[in-house]
Coordinates of C-alpha atoms and ligand atoms in Angstrom, one line a residue:
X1 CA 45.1 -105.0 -53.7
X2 CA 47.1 -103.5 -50.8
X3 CA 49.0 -101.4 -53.4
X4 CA 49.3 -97.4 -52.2
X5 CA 50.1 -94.6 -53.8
X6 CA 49.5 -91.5 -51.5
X7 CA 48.1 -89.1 -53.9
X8 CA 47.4 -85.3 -53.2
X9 CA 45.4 -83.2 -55.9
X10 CA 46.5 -79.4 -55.1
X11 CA 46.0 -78.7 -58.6
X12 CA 42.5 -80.4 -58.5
X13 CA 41.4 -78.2 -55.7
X14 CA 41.5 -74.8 -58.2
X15 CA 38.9 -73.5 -59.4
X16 CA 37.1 -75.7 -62.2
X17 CA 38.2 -73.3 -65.2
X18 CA 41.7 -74.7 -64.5
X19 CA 41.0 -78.1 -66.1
X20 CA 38.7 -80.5 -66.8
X21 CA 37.9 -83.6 -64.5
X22 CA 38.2 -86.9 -66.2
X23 CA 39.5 -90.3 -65.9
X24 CA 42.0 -91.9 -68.7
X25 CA 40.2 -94.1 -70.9
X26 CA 40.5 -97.5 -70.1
X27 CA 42.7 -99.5 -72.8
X28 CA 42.5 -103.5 -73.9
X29 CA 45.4 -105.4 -72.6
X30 CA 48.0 -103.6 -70.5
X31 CA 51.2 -105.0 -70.7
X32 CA 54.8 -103.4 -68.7
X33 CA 58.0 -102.6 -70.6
X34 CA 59.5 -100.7 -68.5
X35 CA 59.3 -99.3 -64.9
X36 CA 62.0 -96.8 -63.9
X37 CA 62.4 -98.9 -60.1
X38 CA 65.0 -96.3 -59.1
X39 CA 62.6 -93.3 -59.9
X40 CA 59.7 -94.9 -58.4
X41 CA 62.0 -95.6 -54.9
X42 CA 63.2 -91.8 -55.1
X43 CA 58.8 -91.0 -55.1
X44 CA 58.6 -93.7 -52.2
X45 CA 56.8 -95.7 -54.7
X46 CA 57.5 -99.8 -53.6
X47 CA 57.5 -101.2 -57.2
X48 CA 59.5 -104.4 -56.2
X49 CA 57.3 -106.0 -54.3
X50 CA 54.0 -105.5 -56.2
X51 CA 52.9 -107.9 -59.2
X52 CA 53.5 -106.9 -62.6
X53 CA 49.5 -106.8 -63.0
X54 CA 48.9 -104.0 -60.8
X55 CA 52.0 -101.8 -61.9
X56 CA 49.5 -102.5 -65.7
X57 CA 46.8 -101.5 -64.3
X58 CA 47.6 -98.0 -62.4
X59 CA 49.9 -97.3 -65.2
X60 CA 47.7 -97.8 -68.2
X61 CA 45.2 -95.7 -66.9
X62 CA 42.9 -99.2 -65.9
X63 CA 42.8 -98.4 -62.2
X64 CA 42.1 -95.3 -60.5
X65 CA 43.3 -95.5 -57.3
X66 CA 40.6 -93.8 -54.7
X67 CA 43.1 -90.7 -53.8
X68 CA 43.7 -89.7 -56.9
X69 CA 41.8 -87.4 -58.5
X70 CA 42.4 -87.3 -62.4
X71 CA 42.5 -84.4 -64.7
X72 CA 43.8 -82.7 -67.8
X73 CA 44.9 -79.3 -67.4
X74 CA 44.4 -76.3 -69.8
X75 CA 46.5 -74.1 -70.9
X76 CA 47.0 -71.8 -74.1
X77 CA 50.3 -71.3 -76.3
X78 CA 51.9 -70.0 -78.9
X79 CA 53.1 -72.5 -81.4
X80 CA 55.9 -71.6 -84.1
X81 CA 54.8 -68.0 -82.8
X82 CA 51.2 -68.0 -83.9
X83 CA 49.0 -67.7 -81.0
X84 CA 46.1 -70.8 -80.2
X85 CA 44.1 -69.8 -77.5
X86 CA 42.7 -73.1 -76.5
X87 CA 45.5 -75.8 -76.2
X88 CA 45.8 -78.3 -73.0
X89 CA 46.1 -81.9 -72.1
X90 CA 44.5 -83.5 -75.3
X91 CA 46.5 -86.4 -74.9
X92 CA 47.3 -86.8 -70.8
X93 CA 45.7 -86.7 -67.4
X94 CA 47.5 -85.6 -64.5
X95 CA 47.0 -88.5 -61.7
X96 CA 47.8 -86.5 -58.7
X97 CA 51.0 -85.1 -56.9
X98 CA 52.7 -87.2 -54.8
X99 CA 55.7 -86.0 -52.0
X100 CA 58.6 -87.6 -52.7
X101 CA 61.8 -88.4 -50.7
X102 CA 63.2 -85.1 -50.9
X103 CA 60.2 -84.0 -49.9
X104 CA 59.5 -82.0 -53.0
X105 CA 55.9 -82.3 -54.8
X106 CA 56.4 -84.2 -58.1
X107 CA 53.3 -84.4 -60.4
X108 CA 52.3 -88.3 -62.3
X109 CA 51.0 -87.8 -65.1
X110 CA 50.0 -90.3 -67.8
X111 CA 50.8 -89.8 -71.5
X112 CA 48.9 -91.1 -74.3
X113 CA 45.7 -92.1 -71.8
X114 CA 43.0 -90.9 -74.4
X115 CA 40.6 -88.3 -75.4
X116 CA 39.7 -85.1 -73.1
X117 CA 38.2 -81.7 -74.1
X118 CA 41.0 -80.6 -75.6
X119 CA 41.9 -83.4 -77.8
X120 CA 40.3 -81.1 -81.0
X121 CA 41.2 -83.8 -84.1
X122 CA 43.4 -85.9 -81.8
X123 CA 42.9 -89.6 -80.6
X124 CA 44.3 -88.6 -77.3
X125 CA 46.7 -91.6 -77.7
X126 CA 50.7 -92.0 -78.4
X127 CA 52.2 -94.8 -80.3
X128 CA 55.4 -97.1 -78.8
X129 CA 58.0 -94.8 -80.9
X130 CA 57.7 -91.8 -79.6
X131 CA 56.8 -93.0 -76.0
X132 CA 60.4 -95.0 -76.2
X133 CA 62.0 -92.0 -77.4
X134 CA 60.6 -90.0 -74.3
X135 CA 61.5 -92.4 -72.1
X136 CA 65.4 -92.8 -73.4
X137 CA 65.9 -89.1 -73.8
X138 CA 64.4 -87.9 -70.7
X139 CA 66.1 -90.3 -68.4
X140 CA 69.7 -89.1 -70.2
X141 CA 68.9 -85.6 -69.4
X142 CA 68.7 -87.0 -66.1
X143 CA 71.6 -88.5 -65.8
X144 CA 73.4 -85.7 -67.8
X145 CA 72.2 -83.2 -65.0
X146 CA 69.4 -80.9 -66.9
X147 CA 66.6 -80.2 -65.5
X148 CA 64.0 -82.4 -67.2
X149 CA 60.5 -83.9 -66.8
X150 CA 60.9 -87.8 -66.1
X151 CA 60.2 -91.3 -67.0
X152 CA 58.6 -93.7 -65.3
X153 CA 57.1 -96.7 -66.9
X154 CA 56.0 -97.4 -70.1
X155 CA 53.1 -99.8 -70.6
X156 CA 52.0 -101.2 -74.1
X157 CA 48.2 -100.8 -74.3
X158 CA 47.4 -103.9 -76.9
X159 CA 45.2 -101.2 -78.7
X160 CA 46.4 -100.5 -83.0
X161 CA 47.3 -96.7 -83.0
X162 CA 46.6 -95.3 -86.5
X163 CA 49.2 -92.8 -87.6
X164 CA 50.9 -93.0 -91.3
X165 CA 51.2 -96.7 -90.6
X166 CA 49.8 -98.7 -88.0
X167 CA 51.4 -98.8 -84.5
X168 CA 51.2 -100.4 -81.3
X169 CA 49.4 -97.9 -78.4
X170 CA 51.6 -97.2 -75.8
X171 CA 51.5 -95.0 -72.5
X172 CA 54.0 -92.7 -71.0
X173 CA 54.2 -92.3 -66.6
X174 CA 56.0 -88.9 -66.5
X175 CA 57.3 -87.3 -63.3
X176 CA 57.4 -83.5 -63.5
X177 CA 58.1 -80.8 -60.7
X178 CA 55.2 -78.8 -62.4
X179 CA 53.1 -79.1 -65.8
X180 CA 52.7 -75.1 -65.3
X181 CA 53.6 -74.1 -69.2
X182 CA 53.9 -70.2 -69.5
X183 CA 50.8 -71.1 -71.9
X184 CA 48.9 -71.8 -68.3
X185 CA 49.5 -68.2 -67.8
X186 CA 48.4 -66.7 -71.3
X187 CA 45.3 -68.9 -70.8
X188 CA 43.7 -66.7 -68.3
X189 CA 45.7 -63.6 -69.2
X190 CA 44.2 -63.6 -72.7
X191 CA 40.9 -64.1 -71.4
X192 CA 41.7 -60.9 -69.2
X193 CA 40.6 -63.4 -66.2
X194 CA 42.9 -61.8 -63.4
X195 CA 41.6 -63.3 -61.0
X196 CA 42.5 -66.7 -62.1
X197 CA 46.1 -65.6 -63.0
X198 CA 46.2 -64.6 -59.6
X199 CA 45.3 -67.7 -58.2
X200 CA 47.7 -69.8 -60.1
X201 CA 50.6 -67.2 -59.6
X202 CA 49.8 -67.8 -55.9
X203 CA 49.5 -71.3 -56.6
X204 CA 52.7 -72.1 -58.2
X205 CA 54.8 -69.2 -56.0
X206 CA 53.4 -71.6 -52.6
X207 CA 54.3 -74.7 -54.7
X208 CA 57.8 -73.7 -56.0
X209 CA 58.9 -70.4 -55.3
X210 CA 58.2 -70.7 -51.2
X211 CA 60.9 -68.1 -50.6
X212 CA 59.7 -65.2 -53.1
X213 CA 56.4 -65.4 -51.0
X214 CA 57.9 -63.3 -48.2
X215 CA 59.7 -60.5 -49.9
X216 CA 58.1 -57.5 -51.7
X217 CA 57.9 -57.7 -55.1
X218 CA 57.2 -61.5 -55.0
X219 CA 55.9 -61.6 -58.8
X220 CA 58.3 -59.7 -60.4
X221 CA 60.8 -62.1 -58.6
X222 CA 59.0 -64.8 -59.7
X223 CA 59.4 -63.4 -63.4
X224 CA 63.3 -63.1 -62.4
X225 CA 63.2 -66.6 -60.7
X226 CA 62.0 -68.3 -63.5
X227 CA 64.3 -66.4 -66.5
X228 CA 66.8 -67.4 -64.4
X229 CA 65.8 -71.1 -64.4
X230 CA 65.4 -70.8 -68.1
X231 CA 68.8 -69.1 -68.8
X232 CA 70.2 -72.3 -66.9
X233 CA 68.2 -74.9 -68.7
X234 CA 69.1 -73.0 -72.3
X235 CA 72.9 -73.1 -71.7
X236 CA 72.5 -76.6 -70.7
X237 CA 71.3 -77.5 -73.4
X238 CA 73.7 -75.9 -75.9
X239 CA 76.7 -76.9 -74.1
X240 CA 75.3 -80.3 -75.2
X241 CA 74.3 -79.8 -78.5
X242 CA 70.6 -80.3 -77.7
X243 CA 67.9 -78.8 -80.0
X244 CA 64.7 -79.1 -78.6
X245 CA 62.7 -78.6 -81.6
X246 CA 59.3 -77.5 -80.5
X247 CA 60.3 -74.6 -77.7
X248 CA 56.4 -73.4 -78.1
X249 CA 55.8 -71.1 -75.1
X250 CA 53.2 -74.4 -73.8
X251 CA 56.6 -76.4 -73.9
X252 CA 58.1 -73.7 -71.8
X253 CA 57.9 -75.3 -68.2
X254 CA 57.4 -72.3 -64.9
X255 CA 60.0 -74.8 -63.2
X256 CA 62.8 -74.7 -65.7
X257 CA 62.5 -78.2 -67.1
X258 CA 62.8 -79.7 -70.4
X259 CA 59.7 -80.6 -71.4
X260 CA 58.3 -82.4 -74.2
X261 CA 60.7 -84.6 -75.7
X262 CA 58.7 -84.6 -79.5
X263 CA 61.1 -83.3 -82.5
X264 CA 64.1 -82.9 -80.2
X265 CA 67.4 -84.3 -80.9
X266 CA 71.1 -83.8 -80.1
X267 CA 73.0 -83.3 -82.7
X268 CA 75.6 -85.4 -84.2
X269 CA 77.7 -82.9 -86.1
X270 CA 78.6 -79.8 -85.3
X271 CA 75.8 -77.1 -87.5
X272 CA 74.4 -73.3 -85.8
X273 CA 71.7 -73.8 -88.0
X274 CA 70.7 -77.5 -87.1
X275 CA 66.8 -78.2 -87.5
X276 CA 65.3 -81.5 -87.1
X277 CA 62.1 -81.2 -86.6
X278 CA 59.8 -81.9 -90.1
X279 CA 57.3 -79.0 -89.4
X280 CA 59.8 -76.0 -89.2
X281 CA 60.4 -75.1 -92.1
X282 CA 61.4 -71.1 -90.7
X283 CA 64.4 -72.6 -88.8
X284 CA 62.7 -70.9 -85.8
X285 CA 63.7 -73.3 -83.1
X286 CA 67.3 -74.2 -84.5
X287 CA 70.4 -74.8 -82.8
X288 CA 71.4 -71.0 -82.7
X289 CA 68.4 -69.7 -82.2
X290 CA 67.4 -71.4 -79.0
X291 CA 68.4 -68.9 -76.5
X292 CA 66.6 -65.9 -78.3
X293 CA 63.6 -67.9 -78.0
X294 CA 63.8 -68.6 -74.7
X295 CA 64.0 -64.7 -74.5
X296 CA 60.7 -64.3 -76.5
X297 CA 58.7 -67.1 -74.5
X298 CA 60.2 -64.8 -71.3
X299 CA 59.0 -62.3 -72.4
X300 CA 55.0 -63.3 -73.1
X301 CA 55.3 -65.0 -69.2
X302 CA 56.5 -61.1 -68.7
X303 CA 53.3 -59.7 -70.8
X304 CA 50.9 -62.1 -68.3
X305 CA 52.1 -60.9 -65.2
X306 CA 51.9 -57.3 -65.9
X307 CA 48.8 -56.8 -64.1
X308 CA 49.8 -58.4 -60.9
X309 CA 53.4 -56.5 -61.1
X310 CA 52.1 -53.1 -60.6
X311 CA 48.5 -51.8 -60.7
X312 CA 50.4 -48.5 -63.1
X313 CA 50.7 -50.4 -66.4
X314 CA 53.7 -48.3 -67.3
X315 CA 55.4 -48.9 -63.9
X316 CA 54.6 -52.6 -64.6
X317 CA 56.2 -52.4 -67.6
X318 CA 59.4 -50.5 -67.4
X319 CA 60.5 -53.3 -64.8
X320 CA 59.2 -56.3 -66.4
X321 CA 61.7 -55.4 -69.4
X322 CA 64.5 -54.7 -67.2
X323 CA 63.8 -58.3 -65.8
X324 CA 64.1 -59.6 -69.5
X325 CA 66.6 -57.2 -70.6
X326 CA 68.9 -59.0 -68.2
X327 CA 68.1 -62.5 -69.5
X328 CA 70.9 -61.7 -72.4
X329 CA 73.8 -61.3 -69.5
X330 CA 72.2 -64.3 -67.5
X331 CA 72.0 -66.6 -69.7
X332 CA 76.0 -65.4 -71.4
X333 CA 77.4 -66.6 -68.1
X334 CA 75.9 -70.1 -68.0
X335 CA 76.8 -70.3 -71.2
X336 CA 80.2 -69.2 -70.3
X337 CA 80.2 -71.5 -67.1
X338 CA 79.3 -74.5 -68.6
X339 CA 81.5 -74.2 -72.0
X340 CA 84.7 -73.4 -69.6
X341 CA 84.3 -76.6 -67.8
X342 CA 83.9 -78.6 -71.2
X343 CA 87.7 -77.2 -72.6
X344 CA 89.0 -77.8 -68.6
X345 CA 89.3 -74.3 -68.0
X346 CA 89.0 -73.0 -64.8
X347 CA 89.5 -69.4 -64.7
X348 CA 87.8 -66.6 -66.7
X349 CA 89.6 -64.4 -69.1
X350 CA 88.0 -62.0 -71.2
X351 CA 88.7 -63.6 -74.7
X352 CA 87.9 -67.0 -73.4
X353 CA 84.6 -66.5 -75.4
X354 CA 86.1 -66.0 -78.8
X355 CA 88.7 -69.1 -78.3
X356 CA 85.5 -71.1 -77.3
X357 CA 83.5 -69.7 -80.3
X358 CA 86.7 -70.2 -82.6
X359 CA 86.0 -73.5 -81.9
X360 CA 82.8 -74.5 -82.9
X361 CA 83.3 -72.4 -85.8
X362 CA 86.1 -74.6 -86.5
X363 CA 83.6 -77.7 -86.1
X364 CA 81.2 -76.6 -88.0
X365 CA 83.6 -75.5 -90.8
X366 CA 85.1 -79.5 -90.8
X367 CA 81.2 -80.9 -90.3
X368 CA 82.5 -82.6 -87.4
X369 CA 80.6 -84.6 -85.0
X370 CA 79.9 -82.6 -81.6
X371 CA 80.2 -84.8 -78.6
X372 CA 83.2 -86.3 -80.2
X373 CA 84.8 -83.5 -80.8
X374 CA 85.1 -82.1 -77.5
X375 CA 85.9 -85.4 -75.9
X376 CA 89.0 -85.0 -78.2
X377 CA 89.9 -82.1 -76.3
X378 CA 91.2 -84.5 -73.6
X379 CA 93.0 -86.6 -76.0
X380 CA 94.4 -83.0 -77.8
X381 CA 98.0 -84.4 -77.8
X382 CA 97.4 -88.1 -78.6
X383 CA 96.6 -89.4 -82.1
X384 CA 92.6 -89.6 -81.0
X385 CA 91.8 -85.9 -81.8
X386 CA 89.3 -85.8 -84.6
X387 CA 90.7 -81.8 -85.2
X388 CA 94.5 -83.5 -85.4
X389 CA 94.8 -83.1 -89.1
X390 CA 93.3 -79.6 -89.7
X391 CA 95.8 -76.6 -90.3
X392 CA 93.4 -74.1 -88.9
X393 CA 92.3 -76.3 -85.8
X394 CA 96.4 -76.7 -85.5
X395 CA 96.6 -72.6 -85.3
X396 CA 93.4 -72.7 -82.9
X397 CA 95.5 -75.6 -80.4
X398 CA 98.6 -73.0 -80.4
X399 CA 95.8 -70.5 -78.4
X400 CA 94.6 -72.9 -76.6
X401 CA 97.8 -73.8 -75.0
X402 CA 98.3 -70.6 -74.4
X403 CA 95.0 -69.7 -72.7
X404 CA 96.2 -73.1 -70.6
X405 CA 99.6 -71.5 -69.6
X406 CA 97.9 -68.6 -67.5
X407 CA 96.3 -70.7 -65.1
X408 CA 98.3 -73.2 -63.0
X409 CA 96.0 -76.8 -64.0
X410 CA 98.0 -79.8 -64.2
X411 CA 97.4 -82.4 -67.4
X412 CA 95.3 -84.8 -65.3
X413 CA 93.1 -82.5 -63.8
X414 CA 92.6 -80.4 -67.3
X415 CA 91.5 -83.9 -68.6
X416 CA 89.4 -84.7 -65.3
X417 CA 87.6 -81.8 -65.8
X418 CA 87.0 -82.0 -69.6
X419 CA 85.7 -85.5 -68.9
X420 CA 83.4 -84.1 -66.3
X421 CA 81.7 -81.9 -68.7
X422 CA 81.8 -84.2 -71.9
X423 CA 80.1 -86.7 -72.0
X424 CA 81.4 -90.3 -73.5
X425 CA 77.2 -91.2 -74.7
X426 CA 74.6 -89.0 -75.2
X427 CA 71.6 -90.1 -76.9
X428 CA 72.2 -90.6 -80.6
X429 CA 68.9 -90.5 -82.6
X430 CA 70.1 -93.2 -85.3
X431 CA 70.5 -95.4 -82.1
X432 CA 66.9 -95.0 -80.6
X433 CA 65.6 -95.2 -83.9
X434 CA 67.0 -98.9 -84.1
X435 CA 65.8 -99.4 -80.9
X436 CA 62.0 -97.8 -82.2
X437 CA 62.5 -100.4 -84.7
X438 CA 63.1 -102.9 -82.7
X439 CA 60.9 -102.4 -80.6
X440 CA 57.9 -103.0 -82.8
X441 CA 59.6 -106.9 -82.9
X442 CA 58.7 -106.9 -79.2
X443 CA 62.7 -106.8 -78.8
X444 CA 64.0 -104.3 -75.9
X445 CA 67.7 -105.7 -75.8
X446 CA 69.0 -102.6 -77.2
X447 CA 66.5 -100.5 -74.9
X448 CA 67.2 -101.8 -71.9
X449 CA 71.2 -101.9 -72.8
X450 CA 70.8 -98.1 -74.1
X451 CA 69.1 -96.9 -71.0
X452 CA 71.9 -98.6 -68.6
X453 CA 74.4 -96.8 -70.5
X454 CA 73.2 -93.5 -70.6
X455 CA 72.7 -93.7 -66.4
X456 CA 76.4 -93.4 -66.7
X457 CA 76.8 -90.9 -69.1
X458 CA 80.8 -89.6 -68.6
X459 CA 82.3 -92.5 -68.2
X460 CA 83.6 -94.7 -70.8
X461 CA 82.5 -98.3 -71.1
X462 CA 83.9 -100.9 -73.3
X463 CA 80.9 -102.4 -73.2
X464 CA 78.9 -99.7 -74.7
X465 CA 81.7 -98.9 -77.5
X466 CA 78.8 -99.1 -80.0
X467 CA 76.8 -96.2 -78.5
X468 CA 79.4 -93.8 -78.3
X469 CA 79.9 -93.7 -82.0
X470 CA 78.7 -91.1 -84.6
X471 CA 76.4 -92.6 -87.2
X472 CA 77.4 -93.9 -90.6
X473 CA 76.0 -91.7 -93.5
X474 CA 73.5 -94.6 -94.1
X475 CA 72.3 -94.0 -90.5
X476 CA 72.1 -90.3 -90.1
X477 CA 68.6 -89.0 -88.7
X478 CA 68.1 -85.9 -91.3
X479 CA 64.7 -85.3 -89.4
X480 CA 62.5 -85.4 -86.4
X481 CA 58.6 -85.7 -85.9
X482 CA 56.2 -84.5 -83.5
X483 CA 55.2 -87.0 -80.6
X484 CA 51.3 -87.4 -81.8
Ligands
AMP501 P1 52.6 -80.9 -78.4 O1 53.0 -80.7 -79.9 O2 52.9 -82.2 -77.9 O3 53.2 -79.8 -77.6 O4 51.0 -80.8 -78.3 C1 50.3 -79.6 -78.7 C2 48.9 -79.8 -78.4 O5 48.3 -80.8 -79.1 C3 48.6 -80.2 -76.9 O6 47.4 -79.5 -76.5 C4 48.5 -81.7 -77.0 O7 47.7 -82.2 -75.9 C5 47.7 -81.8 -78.3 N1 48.0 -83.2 -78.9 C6 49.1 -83.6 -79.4 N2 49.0 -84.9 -79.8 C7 47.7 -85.3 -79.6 C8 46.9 -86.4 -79.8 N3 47.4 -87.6 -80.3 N4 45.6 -86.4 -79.4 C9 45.1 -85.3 -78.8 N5 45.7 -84.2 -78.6 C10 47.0 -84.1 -79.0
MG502 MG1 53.5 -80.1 -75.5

């Protein structure tokens, strides 16, 4: 086999409370669904010219090629806001890093690959469903520019998965810049282990904060670096009606990415209070509350890095909460930035907020379907709007035009940029839960049709018409489950 993938294991070279060194358990019959060719060419990964049985065997966890050195990572976390102080891997192994293209280190990492120490009642395996929906929802972030972990392969193992039902085994490749969760960091702050948070601050400030390393200050940057990530990544996902569903502070990536596509789900219509996920019952992690909890996970990375921040604890303090007293203002102007764009305005004006908010209060009010809502904006005059026959939306359009007049924006470019920020597909949970369904037919028409279309995300496609629409009542999704 003259198949190469050239490996490096920084992480592996930490010290051995770090993780725990293990290979993925071998599974029964490997067999390829998918392989994300364009991903694997960005890594400098040839997957064209290699047979299909040795993509099966790396990918599944089968081979271990001799430069990689596997292992699950620890970490802690606080889930739903109750604090577990032993979390990690239970259910993946990090292959090894690779450079890719741009030159930037991207982790492997495969999901579902079996038991490790920190499996505690797990089986250390995924099933197809959940693997698909990672794979679909991931990618679309992609394509929808958020910062996201990625996909790339899926392999089916042959092995039964037991969950309520029985399930086909399947396993995830995911791409990430990091797996550093802020629960790496309250593993070995908790343990009052400074030494090791030093060495991984050091670690990922050399991995993917190169420039702080220079300056004085470097981790209180770094704590400023990464809330600013965060604030971006948050703003993102609201201007798209994503809820996340899980934003436990080990699902809280150091490099700003969406991570851990479980419960998550974009919403269809338009609800502050949207919760999909079946375990949160609190509303913690809904719709509206997403930024405040990016806020709160913030602010434990904040309570970690005290000690390396300033040796006076009160010093340390006073301008760790400045850092996350600022995320507020931060993350207000992405939100700002990114909600401009979607109603094609250019400019800023003070009351733009309250015209924006008037608007998805508006939405909400007429239980009207996001996405399509503000891809009506560019159709506002026409017959298309979904708003056109609602006196108070009427009132709201009489603002709007308004707000238009004191900028100089011609039609066409008003509508190229509403285009540019609205998406035409995003994707719809009833859609990949045909496609689950499906799947477990060993049919991946609708997969393989889905994926193509959300590459393309803005721009509309006769082709795809049925992927663009909001679901019948029959199809809603009311609720989401946890990838195990
Ligand atoms: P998550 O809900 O995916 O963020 O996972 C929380 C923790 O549970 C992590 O430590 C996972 O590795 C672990 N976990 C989730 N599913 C499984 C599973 N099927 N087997 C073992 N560990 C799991
Ligand atoms: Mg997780």
């Amino acid at each position: 086999m003259n198949f190469k993938i050239d490996f490096k294991n920084s992480y592996a070279a930490l010290p051995n409370n770090f993780y725990a060194r293990l290979n993925p358990e071998p599974v029964k019959q490997p067999v390829l669904i998918k392989i994300n060719n364009k991903l694997a060419e960005d890594l400098g990964i040839d997957t064209n010219n290699i047979e299909v049985s040795i993509l099966e065997e790396i990918f599944s966890g089968n081979k271990i090629l001799s430069n990689s050195d596997p292992i699950a990572m620890t970490y802690a976390g606080h889930q739903f806001g109750h604090w577990v102080p032993q979390l990690g891997d239970g259910r993946a192994i990090l292959l090894g890093e690779i450079i890719a293209k741009d030159g930037l280190r991207k982790d492997i990492q495969l999901k579902g690959s079996g038991k490790t120490p920190f499996s505690r009642m797990g089986d250390g395996r995924a099933w197809l469903g959940p693997v698909i929906r990672e794979y679909i929802l991931s990618e679309a972030m992609n394509a929808l520019s958020v910062p996201t972990t990625r996909a790339l392969s899926i392999i089916k193992t042959g092995e039964n998965i037991i969950r309520e039902k029985i399930y086909p085994g399947a396993i995830l490749a995911r791409v990430a810049n990091s797996h550093v969760r802020v629960g790496t960091f309250q593993y070995f702050a908790s343990r009052k282990d400074i030494k090791s948070l030093k060495i991984l601050t050091d670690y990922v400030l050399d991995r993917h904060y190169p420039n702080l390393l220079k300056g004085k200050n470097k981790y209180l940057k770094f704590l400023e670096n990464v809330a600013l990530k965060q604030a971006y990544l948050v703003a993102k996902w609201m201007s798209l009606g994503f809820i996340h569903g899980v934003m436990n502070t080990d699902n809280t990536s150091i490099t700003g990415e969406t991570i851990d596509y479980g419960p998550c789900a974009f919403m269809d219509n338009f609800n502050y209070n949207q919760v999909f996920s079946s375990i949160d019952h609190m509303g913690r992690y809904s719709y509206k509350n997403q930024p405040e909890i990016m806020k709160w996970n913030l602010a434990c990375l904040a309570t970690c890095l005290l000690p390396l921040i300033n040796e006076d604890e009160n010093i340390a303090l006073s301008e760790a909460q400045k850092v996350i007293d600022s995320i507020s203002d931060t993350y207000e102007n992405f939100w700002l930035k990114n909600f401009r764009a979607k109603f094609g305005l250019h400019k800023s004006f003070t009351k733009d907020k309250d015209l924006m908010n008037d608007f998805l209060s508006l939405m909400e009010k007429h239980n009207l379907d996001f996405t399509l809502s503000f891809q009506g904006l560019a159709k506002i005059n026409n017959e298309g709007s979904l708003l056109k026959n609602y006196d108070d939306f009427n009132r709201w359009k009489l603002k709007y035009y308004d707000r238009l007049n004191q900028e100089n924006i011609s039609l066409a470019e008003r509508i190229k940029t509403i285009k540019f920020a609205n998406p035409a597909y995003i994707p719809r949970n009833h859609v990949i839960e045909k496609i689950i369904t499906e799947s477990l037919e060993n049919d991946f028409a609708r997969f393989h049709a889905f994926n193509k279309c959300l590459s393309n995300p803005f721009e509309e496609n006769k082709e795809y018409t049925e992927f663009s629409k909001a679901p019948l009542d029959n199809e809603k999704v009311l609720e989401t489950f946890c990838g195990t």
